């Protein structure tokens, strides 16, 4: 260890005084202030950038709004008939749907994928399952004994020995039908589009059965016109297809996901849209008609109300035949869809196949839509059908013959 001269001359036993060290900050006060100001600016900028309030920075006042109490009290009568209100303090009632308000929905054809807008005359009440503000009027020529009131309007019911299926079946020579092959034609999807429905009513022979959907501005009026032209009518019930909701039959569709009570409520809404139908038919519904827990209550209810049921034959897994047999109700099933390919050549080919089926089994039922080409070809085909030894009959006659054979 090396010692300096000062260290050698220092008195023994005394420590060398140490210098005090000053604590120096790594930055000055001005630098600290600058850092704090920078942090503040960064925080403010971040808030301004990421805050999604479009009114950020605008002065706002919060006011408590209390809804006025609604009472049934009427204003006291005065000499002028009503009490005037000070100008600038007008009171307005909540806006409500007017009776008969219409709604437009888009319907998708299950076979072609075509879309069309449909006007539904029941308003929003139909979608929400609420009672419609104005139920459809009772159609002309309807037996009042065969109606009962529901919360949606009048629906069919059995009255003693009278059943809608028998009362509203079209006239036919059933004795002749029992001895020769018969063919029934069902034109479906009517009531939506007055022009095409009117064409089917006026251009097709009375023995052709017409099936109406519950939609349209006034399906009951068109159904009434069909009955006046001696057509037998059926009511099509919208039911859930496999690709629902991509393929949607329309409001109040019967669904497998609903409880039996919920589906029954929807069924009553459909039943009230018109009167005078002999039975029900499925409108789409490949999934619903193949689901026994969903379908059985509908069949039982239709049987209890004296109606028949027609299965259009579009679902090979349908349980409707077994359900109808257990309920002892009139039943029919479509054999051939006539206008799957809507060209004259293919429609004529399908009609020839329908003839062959009738000759083999004694009864055959064809289904079609109200396309102009379908109406034209079916009308021409029926004019010469009798010459070929086959009788055109209403659907109810074909159903009764199938049951007896």
Short mmCIF file of C-alpha atoms in Angstrom, two decimals:
data_model
loop_
_atom_site.label_atom_id
_atom_site.label_comp_id
_atom_site.label_asym_id
_atom_site.label_seq_id
_atom_site.Cartn_x
_atom_site.Cartn_y
_atom_site.Cartn_z
CA UNK A 1 0.00 0.00 0.00
CA UNK A 2 1.47 3.35 -0.98
CA UNK A 3 1.14 6.23 1.48
CA UNK A 4 1.53 9.91 0.73
CA UNK A 5 3.47 12.43 2.84
CA UNK A 6 0.27 13.83 4.24
CA UNK A 7 -0.74 10.43 5.46
CA UNK A 8 2.63 10.00 7.26
CA UNK A 9 2.38 13.36 9.00
CA UNK A 10 -1.20 12.91 10.13
CA UNK A 11 -1.72 12.28 13.88
CA UNK A 12 -2.26 8.66 14.79
CA UNK A 13 -5.76 7.60 15.87
CA UNK A 14 -7.55 10.28 13.92
CA UNK A 15 -9.57 9.51 10.80
CA UNK A 16 -9.24 11.60 7.73
CA UNK A 17 -12.27 13.78 7.26
CA UNK A 18 -14.46 12.64 4.36
CA UNK A 19 -15.98 14.92 1.80
CA UNK A 20 -19.80 14.99 1.59
CA UNK A 21 -21.20 13.87 -1.72
CA UNK A 22 -24.10 15.74 -3.34
CA UNK A 23 -27.08 13.76 -4.63
CA UNK A 24 -27.56 14.69 -8.20
CA UNK A 25 -30.79 13.91 -10.11
CA UNK A 26 -30.42 12.34 -13.55
CA UNK A 27 -32.54 15.18 -15.02
CA UNK A 28 -33.40 18.76 -14.20
CA UNK A 29 -36.75 20.14 -13.07
CA UNK A 30 -37.41 21.44 -16.56
CA UNK A 31 -36.77 18.03 -18.01
CA UNK A 32 -39.19 16.45 -15.50
CA UNK A 33 -41.87 18.95 -16.45
CA UNK A 34 -41.35 18.19 -20.11
CA UNK A 35 -41.71 14.43 -19.48
CA UNK A 36 -44.97 14.90 -17.54
CA UNK A 37 -46.34 17.17 -20.24
CA UNK A 38 -45.43 14.58 -22.87
CA UNK A 39 -47.22 11.80 -20.96
CA UNK A 40 -50.32 13.97 -20.68
CA UNK A 41 -50.33 14.67 -24.41
CA UNK A 42 -49.89 10.98 -25.25
CA UNK A 43 -52.74 10.02 -22.91
CA UNK A 44 -55.03 12.67 -24.39
CA UNK A 45 -54.19 11.66 -27.94
CA UNK A 46 -54.89 7.99 -27.18
CA UNK A 47 -58.26 8.84 -25.65
CA UNK A 48 -59.19 10.95 -28.66
CA UNK A 49 -58.17 8.24 -31.12
CA UNK A 50 -59.70 5.16 -29.46
CA UNK A 51 -62.81 6.65 -27.90
CA UNK A 52 -65.78 5.98 -30.22
CA UNK A 53 -68.05 8.64 -28.82
CA UNK A 54 -69.07 10.77 -31.84
CA UNK A 55 -70.02 13.59 -29.49
CA UNK A 56 -66.72 13.54 -27.61
CA UNK A 57 -65.79 17.02 -26.52
CA UNK A 58 -69.28 18.40 -27.08
CA UNK A 59 -71.07 19.90 -24.10
CA UNK A 60 -73.91 17.65 -22.94
CA UNK A 61 -76.78 17.94 -20.51
CA UNK A 62 -78.45 14.89 -19.02
CA UNK A 63 -82.20 15.15 -18.49
CA UNK A 64 -84.40 12.54 -16.81
CA UNK A 65 -87.39 11.71 -19.02
CA UNK A 66 -90.45 10.26 -17.37
CA UNK A 67 -93.24 8.70 -19.41
CA UNK A 68 -96.67 10.14 -18.73
CA UNK A 69 -99.10 7.80 -17.01
CA UNK A 70 -101.81 6.45 -19.26
CA UNK A 71 -105.28 6.64 -17.81
CA UNK A 72 -108.73 5.94 -19.10
CA UNK A 73 -110.04 9.27 -17.87
CA UNK A 74 -111.77 11.41 -20.45
CA UNK A 75 -111.45 15.20 -20.48
CA UNK A 76 -114.27 16.97 -18.80
CA UNK A 77 -116.82 18.35 -21.21
CA UNK A 78 -116.90 22.13 -21.63
CA UNK A 79 -119.12 24.54 -23.38
CA UNK A 80 -116.95 24.42 -26.50
CA UNK A 81 -117.01 20.62 -26.66
CA UNK A 82 -113.34 20.08 -25.73
CA UNK A 83 -110.72 21.72 -23.62
CA UNK A 84 -108.15 23.72 -25.61
CA UNK A 85 -104.46 23.34 -24.88
CA UNK A 86 -101.88 26.10 -24.73
CA UNK A 87 -100.02 26.57 -28.00
CA UNK A 88 -96.68 24.76 -28.14
CA UNK A 89 -97.75 22.01 -25.73
CA UNK A 90 -99.47 19.56 -28.03
CA UNK A 91 -99.74 15.99 -26.77
CA UNK A 92 -99.32 13.09 -29.17
CA UNK A 93 -100.49 9.52 -28.66
CA UNK A 94 -98.10 6.63 -29.34
CA UNK A 95 -98.26 5.47 -32.92
CA UNK A 96 -100.02 2.12 -33.29
CA UNK A 97 -100.61 -0.18 -36.21
CA UNK A 98 -103.81 0.62 -38.02
CA UNK A 99 -106.41 -2.16 -38.36
CA UNK A 100 -105.83 -4.15 -41.51
CA UNK A 101 -102.26 -2.92 -41.87
CA UNK A 102 -100.39 -4.91 -44.50
CA UNK A 103 -96.85 -6.27 -44.51
CA UNK A 104 -94.61 -7.37 -47.36
CA UNK A 105 -92.37 -10.40 -46.96
CA UNK A 106 -90.10 -12.21 -49.41
CA UNK A 107 -91.00 -15.83 -50.09
CA UNK A 108 -88.58 -18.31 -51.67
CA UNK A 109 -89.82 -21.10 -53.90
CA UNK A 110 -88.39 -24.36 -52.55
CA UNK A 111 -87.98 -26.02 -55.96
CA UNK A 112 -86.82 -23.16 -58.19
CA UNK A 113 -85.24 -20.79 -55.66
CA UNK A 114 -87.23 -17.90 -57.14
CA UNK A 115 -88.02 -15.05 -54.78
CA UNK A 116 -91.17 -12.97 -54.77
CA UNK A 117 -92.62 -10.29 -52.53
CA UNK A 118 -95.89 -11.18 -50.86
CA UNK A 119 -98.32 -8.84 -49.16
CA UNK A 120 -99.73 -10.27 -45.96
CA UNK A 121 -102.88 -8.62 -44.79
CA UNK A 122 -102.81 -9.42 -41.07
CA UNK A 123 -100.15 -6.91 -40.10
CA UNK A 124 -97.54 -7.33 -37.40
CA UNK A 125 -99.98 -9.06 -35.11
CA UNK A 126 -99.66 -12.19 -37.18
CA UNK A 127 -95.88 -12.36 -36.76
CA UNK A 128 -96.02 -11.84 -33.02
CA UNK A 129 -98.77 -14.35 -32.40
CA UNK A 130 -101.08 -11.58 -31.19
CA UNK A 131 -104.75 -11.38 -32.01
CA UNK A 132 -105.29 -9.68 -35.34
CA UNK A 133 -107.01 -6.32 -35.02
CA UNK A 134 -109.48 -7.14 -37.78
CA UNK A 135 -110.34 -10.80 -38.36
CA UNK A 136 -111.37 -11.84 -41.90
CA UNK A 137 -115.11 -11.69 -42.55
CA UNK A 138 -117.14 -14.86 -42.92
CA UNK A 139 -117.34 -15.86 -46.57
CA UNK A 140 -120.60 -16.26 -48.47
CA UNK A 141 -122.18 -19.71 -48.59
CA UNK A 142 -120.61 -20.84 -45.31
CA UNK A 143 -122.68 -22.78 -42.79
CA UNK A 144 -122.42 -20.83 -39.50
CA UNK A 145 -122.95 -24.05 -37.54
CA UNK A 146 -119.58 -25.22 -38.84
CA UNK A 147 -117.70 -22.26 -37.36
CA UNK A 148 -116.49 -21.36 -33.92
CA UNK A 149 -114.78 -18.20 -32.75
CA UNK A 150 -111.08 -18.17 -31.93
CA UNK A 151 -109.00 -15.20 -30.85
CA UNK A 152 -107.98 -14.78 -34.50
CA UNK A 153 -111.39 -15.21 -36.10
CA UNK A 154 -113.77 -17.98 -37.14
CA UNK A 155 -112.34 -21.48 -37.56
CA UNK A 156 -114.00 -24.77 -38.66
CA UNK A 157 -115.73 -27.11 -36.25
CA UNK A 158 -117.91 -30.22 -36.38
CA UNK A 159 -121.64 -29.72 -35.79
CA UNK A 160 -123.37 -33.01 -35.01
CA UNK A 161 -123.10 -35.20 -38.12
CA UNK A 162 -121.95 -32.26 -40.27
CA UNK A 163 -118.27 -32.02 -41.06
CA UNK A 164 -116.52 -29.42 -43.22
CA UNK A 165 -114.94 -32.20 -45.32
CA UNK A 166 -118.35 -33.49 -46.40
CA UNK A 167 -120.21 -30.18 -46.57
CA UNK A 168 -117.57 -28.34 -48.62
CA UNK A 169 -116.58 -31.23 -50.92
CA UNK A 170 -117.33 -30.44 -54.56
CA UNK A 171 -120.11 -32.27 -56.35
CA UNK A 172 -119.03 -35.39 -58.23
CA UNK A 173 -120.53 -38.54 -59.71
CA UNK A 174 -119.13 -40.88 -57.07
CA UNK A 175 -121.01 -43.89 -58.36
CA UNK A 176 -119.32 -43.45 -61.73
CA UNK A 177 -115.97 -42.73 -60.03
CA UNK A 178 -116.19 -46.07 -58.22
CA UNK A 179 -116.31 -47.96 -61.53
CA UNK A 180 -113.53 -46.30 -63.54
CA UNK A 181 -110.04 -44.86 -63.12
CA UNK A 182 -110.04 -41.37 -61.67
CA UNK A 183 -107.56 -38.51 -61.63
CA UNK A 184 -107.52 -35.48 -59.32
CA UNK A 185 -105.49 -32.33 -59.94
CA UNK A 186 -104.52 -29.95 -57.11
CA UNK A 187 -103.27 -26.47 -58.04
CA UNK A 188 -101.44 -24.99 -55.03
CA UNK A 189 -99.93 -21.70 -53.92
CA UNK A 190 -103.06 -19.67 -54.66
CA UNK A 191 -104.21 -16.55 -52.86
CA UNK A 192 -100.83 -14.86 -53.43
CA UNK A 193 -101.16 -12.90 -56.66
CA UNK A 194 -104.73 -12.12 -57.67
CA UNK A 195 -104.06 -12.40 -61.42
CA UNK A 196 -102.69 -15.95 -61.42
CA UNK A 197 -105.29 -17.07 -58.87
CA UNK A 198 -108.09 -15.67 -61.03
CA UNK A 199 -106.66 -17.44 -64.09
CA UNK A 200 -106.72 -20.76 -62.24
CA UNK A 201 -110.28 -20.16 -61.05
CA UNK A 202 -111.68 -19.19 -64.43
CA UNK A 203 -109.64 -21.31 -66.88
CA UNK A 204 -109.59 -24.67 -65.12
CA UNK A 205 -112.64 -26.99 -64.95
CA UNK A 206 -114.58 -27.05 -61.65
CA UNK A 207 -113.37 -30.59 -60.87
CA UNK A 208 -109.83 -29.24 -60.37
CA UNK A 209 -109.18 -28.63 -56.65
CA UNK A 210 -107.58 -25.31 -55.68
CA UNK A 211 -105.29 -25.03 -52.63
CA UNK A 212 -104.86 -21.59 -51.05
CA UNK A 213 -102.07 -20.29 -48.85
CA UNK A 214 -103.14 -18.06 -45.93
CA UNK A 215 -101.18 -15.11 -47.34
CA UNK A 216 -102.04 -12.33 -49.74
CA UNK A 217 -103.98 -9.10 -49.25
CA UNK A 218 -107.38 -10.85 -49.18
CA UNK A 219 -107.13 -14.61 -49.75
CA UNK A 220 -110.66 -15.12 -48.43
CA UNK A 221 -112.19 -13.09 -51.25
CA UNK A 222 -110.36 -15.14 -53.88
CA UNK A 223 -111.31 -18.39 -52.14
CA UNK A 224 -114.93 -17.22 -52.11
CA UNK A 225 -114.74 -16.61 -55.86
CA UNK A 226 -113.29 -20.09 -56.40
CA UNK A 227 -116.18 -21.68 -54.53
CA UNK A 228 -118.62 -19.61 -56.57
CA UNK A 229 -117.12 -21.25 -59.67
CA UNK A 230 -117.76 -24.67 -58.03
CA UNK A 231 -114.12 -25.40 -57.26
CA UNK A 232 -113.36 -27.33 -54.12
CA UNK A 233 -110.73 -25.61 -51.96
CA UNK A 234 -108.10 -26.73 -49.48
CA UNK A 235 -106.07 -24.59 -47.09
CA UNK A 236 -102.27 -24.94 -47.26
CA UNK A 237 -100.50 -24.71 -43.90
CA UNK A 238 -96.89 -23.39 -44.05
CA UNK A 239 -94.57 -25.92 -42.43
CA UNK A 240 -90.83 -26.02 -41.75
CA UNK A 241 -88.59 -27.28 -44.59
CA UNK A 242 -85.16 -28.82 -43.97
CA UNK A 243 -83.29 -25.66 -44.99
CA UNK A 244 -85.31 -23.27 -42.84
CA UNK A 245 -84.80 -20.31 -42.39
CA UNK A 246 -82.88 -19.99 -45.68
CA UNK A 247 -86.03 -21.33 -47.29
CA UNK A 248 -88.87 -19.64 -45.40
CA UNK A 249 -92.52 -20.49 -46.15
CA UNK A 250 -93.70 -17.26 -44.48
CA UNK A 251 -95.00 -15.81 -41.20
CA UNK A 252 -96.55 -18.13 -38.63
CA UNK A 253 -94.82 -21.19 -40.11
CA UNK A 254 -95.23 -24.33 -38.00
CA UNK A 255 -91.80 -25.27 -36.63
CA UNK A 256 -90.36 -28.40 -35.05
CA UNK A 257 -88.58 -26.21 -32.49
CA UNK A 258 -91.86 -24.87 -31.08
CA UNK A 259 -94.03 -26.54 -28.47
CA UNK A 260 -97.32 -28.20 -29.52
CA UNK A 261 -99.24 -25.31 -27.93
CA UNK A 262 -97.27 -22.73 -29.88
CA UNK A 263 -97.82 -24.57 -33.15
CA UNK A 264 -101.50 -24.97 -32.33
CA UNK A 265 -101.80 -21.23 -31.84
CA UNK A 266 -100.20 -20.65 -35.23
CA UNK A 267 -102.49 -23.25 -36.79
CA UNK A 268 -105.53 -21.35 -35.49
CA UNK A 269 -104.24 -18.18 -37.12
CA UNK A 270 -104.02 -19.97 -40.47
CA UNK A 271 -107.44 -21.59 -40.06
CA UNK A 272 -109.05 -18.18 -39.53
CA UNK A 273 -107.80 -16.62 -42.80
CA UNK A 274 -110.72 -18.03 -44.81
CA UNK A 275 -113.59 -20.51 -44.58
CA UNK A 276 -115.20 -23.16 -46.75
CA UNK A 277 -112.22 -25.48 -47.19
CA UNK A 278 -112.70 -29.23 -47.07
CA UNK A 279 -109.27 -29.97 -45.66
CA UNK A 280 -105.70 -28.95 -45.04
CA UNK A 281 -102.51 -29.49 -47.04
CA UNK A 282 -98.85 -28.91 -46.30
CA UNK A 283 -97.17 -25.88 -47.82
CA UNK A 284 -93.51 -26.95 -48.13
CA UNK A 285 -92.65 -28.53 -44.72
CA UNK A 286 -90.44 -31.54 -45.54
CA UNK A 287 -88.91 -31.46 -42.04
CA UNK A 288 -92.12 -30.78 -40.12
CA UNK A 289 -94.24 -33.38 -41.88
CA UNK A 290 -91.56 -36.02 -41.17
CA UNK A 291 -91.31 -35.16 -37.44
CA UNK A 292 -93.88 -37.23 -35.56
CA UNK A 293 -94.01 -35.24 -32.26
CA UNK A 294 -94.67 -32.04 -34.23
CA UNK A 295 -97.01 -33.45 -36.87
CA UNK A 296 -99.24 -35.72 -34.78
CA UNK A 297 -101.00 -32.90 -32.83
CA UNK A 298 -101.76 -31.06 -36.09
CA UNK A 299 -103.34 -34.15 -37.66
CA UNK A 300 -105.37 -34.85 -34.52
CA UNK A 301 -106.66 -31.27 -34.43
CA UNK A 302 -107.61 -31.32 -38.11
CA UNK A 303 -109.47 -34.63 -37.63
CA UNK A 304 -111.27 -33.26 -34.57
CA UNK A 305 -112.50 -30.32 -36.65
CA UNK A 306 -113.87 -32.55 -39.41
CA UNK A 307 -111.20 -31.78 -42.01
CA UNK A 308 -109.26 -34.02 -44.39
CA UNK A 309 -105.51 -33.82 -44.95
CA UNK A 310 -103.62 -33.82 -48.24
CA UNK A 311 -99.89 -34.58 -48.35
CA UNK A 312 -98.39 -33.14 -51.55
CA UNK A 313 -95.91 -36.05 -51.68
CA UNK A 314 -92.79 -33.89 -51.62
CA UNK A 315 -91.36 -35.56 -48.49
CA UNK A 316 -90.63 -39.30 -48.78
CA UNK A 317 -90.29 -39.51 -44.98
CA UNK A 318 -93.72 -38.03 -44.25
CA UNK A 319 -95.56 -39.57 -41.30
CA UNK A 320 -98.87 -38.01 -42.39
CA UNK A 321 -100.32 -41.28 -43.84
CA UNK A 322 -99.88 -43.17 -40.56
CA UNK A 323 -101.05 -40.22 -38.46
CA UNK A 324 -104.18 -39.75 -40.58
CA UNK A 325 -104.97 -43.46 -40.43
CA UNK A 326 -104.72 -43.47 -36.63
CA UNK A 327 -107.06 -40.46 -36.51
CA UNK A 328 -109.54 -42.08 -38.96
CA UNK A 329 -109.59 -38.98 -41.15
CA UNK A 330 -109.86 -38.64 -44.95
CA UNK A 331 -106.37 -38.58 -46.45
CA UNK A 332 -104.78 -38.16 -49.86
CA UNK A 333 -101.25 -37.97 -51.20
CA UNK A 334 -99.82 -36.48 -54.35
CA UNK A 335 -98.40 -38.99 -56.83
CA UNK A 336 -96.81 -36.78 -59.47
CA UNK A 337 -95.67 -33.15 -59.45
CA UNK A 338 -96.75 -32.06 -62.90
CA UNK A 339 -94.69 -28.91 -63.48
CA UNK A 340 -91.35 -29.61 -61.80
CA UNK A 341 -89.92 -28.71 -65.22
CA UNK A 342 -92.31 -25.95 -66.36
CA UNK A 343 -92.24 -26.50 -70.10
CA UNK A 344 -95.15 -27.72 -72.28
CA UNK A 345 -93.31 -30.87 -73.31
CA UNK A 346 -92.38 -31.93 -69.76
CA UNK A 347 -95.82 -31.05 -68.37
CA UNK A 348 -97.50 -33.17 -71.07
CA UNK A 349 -95.12 -36.04 -70.26
CA UNK A 350 -96.02 -35.79 -66.54
CA UNK A 351 -99.75 -35.78 -67.36
CA UNK A 352 -99.34 -38.94 -69.45
CA UNK A 353 -97.57 -40.59 -66.53
CA UNK A 354 -100.46 -39.53 -64.28
CA UNK A 355 -102.89 -41.27 -66.65
CA UNK A 356 -100.85 -44.47 -66.53
CA UNK A 357 -100.81 -44.39 -62.73
CA UNK A 358 -104.59 -43.99 -62.64
CA UNK A 359 -105.06 -46.99 -64.92
CA UNK A 360 -102.74 -49.12 -62.78
CA UNK A 361 -104.07 -48.19 -59.33
CA UNK A 362 -107.54 -46.80 -60.03
CA UNK A 363 -106.68 -43.41 -58.45
CA UNK A 364 -103.94 -40.87 -59.15
CA UNK A 365 -103.40 -37.34 -57.85
CA UNK A 366 -101.27 -34.73 -59.59
CA UNK A 367 -100.03 -31.44 -58.14
CA UNK A 368 -99.05 -28.24 -59.91
CA UNK A 369 -98.59 -24.53 -59.36
CA UNK A 370 -100.55 -21.76 -61.04
CA UNK A 371 -97.96 -21.00 -63.72
CA UNK A 372 -99.57 -19.87 -66.97
CA UNK A 373 -98.04 -22.81 -68.87
CA UNK A 374 -99.32 -25.25 -66.23
CA UNK A 375 -102.85 -23.88 -66.37
CA UNK A 376 -102.84 -23.94 -70.17
CA UNK A 377 -101.58 -27.54 -70.48
CA UNK A 378 -103.77 -28.94 -67.68
CA UNK A 379 -106.83 -27.23 -69.15
CA UNK A 380 -106.16 -28.71 -72.62
CA UNK A 381 -105.45 -32.18 -71.17
CA UNK A 382 -108.67 -32.35 -69.14
CA UNK A 383 -110.84 -31.58 -72.17
CA UNK A 384 -110.04 -34.96 -73.76
CA UNK A 385 -109.48 -37.02 -70.60
CA UNK A 386 -112.97 -38.57 -70.62
CA UNK A 387 -112.49 -39.80 -74.19
CA UNK A 388 -109.58 -41.89 -72.92
CA UNK A 389 -111.68 -43.61 -70.27
CA UNK A 390 -110.47 -41.64 -67.22
CA UNK A 391 -112.67 -39.46 -65.01
CA UNK A 392 -111.46 -36.12 -63.61
CA UNK A 393 -112.72 -35.77 -60.03
CA UNK A 394 -112.26 -33.35 -57.10
CA UNK A 395 -109.60 -34.28 -54.55
CA UNK A 396 -112.19 -35.25 -51.91
CA UNK A 397 -113.66 -37.87 -54.26
CA UNK A 398 -110.22 -39.32 -54.94
CA UNK A 399 -109.50 -39.41 -51.19
CA UNK A 400 -112.73 -41.30 -50.46
CA UNK A 401 -112.07 -43.78 -53.27
CA UNK A 402 -108.53 -44.42 -51.99
CA UNK A 403 -109.89 -45.05 -48.50
CA UNK A 404 -112.50 -47.54 -49.70
CA UNK A 405 -110.14 -49.44 -52.01
#
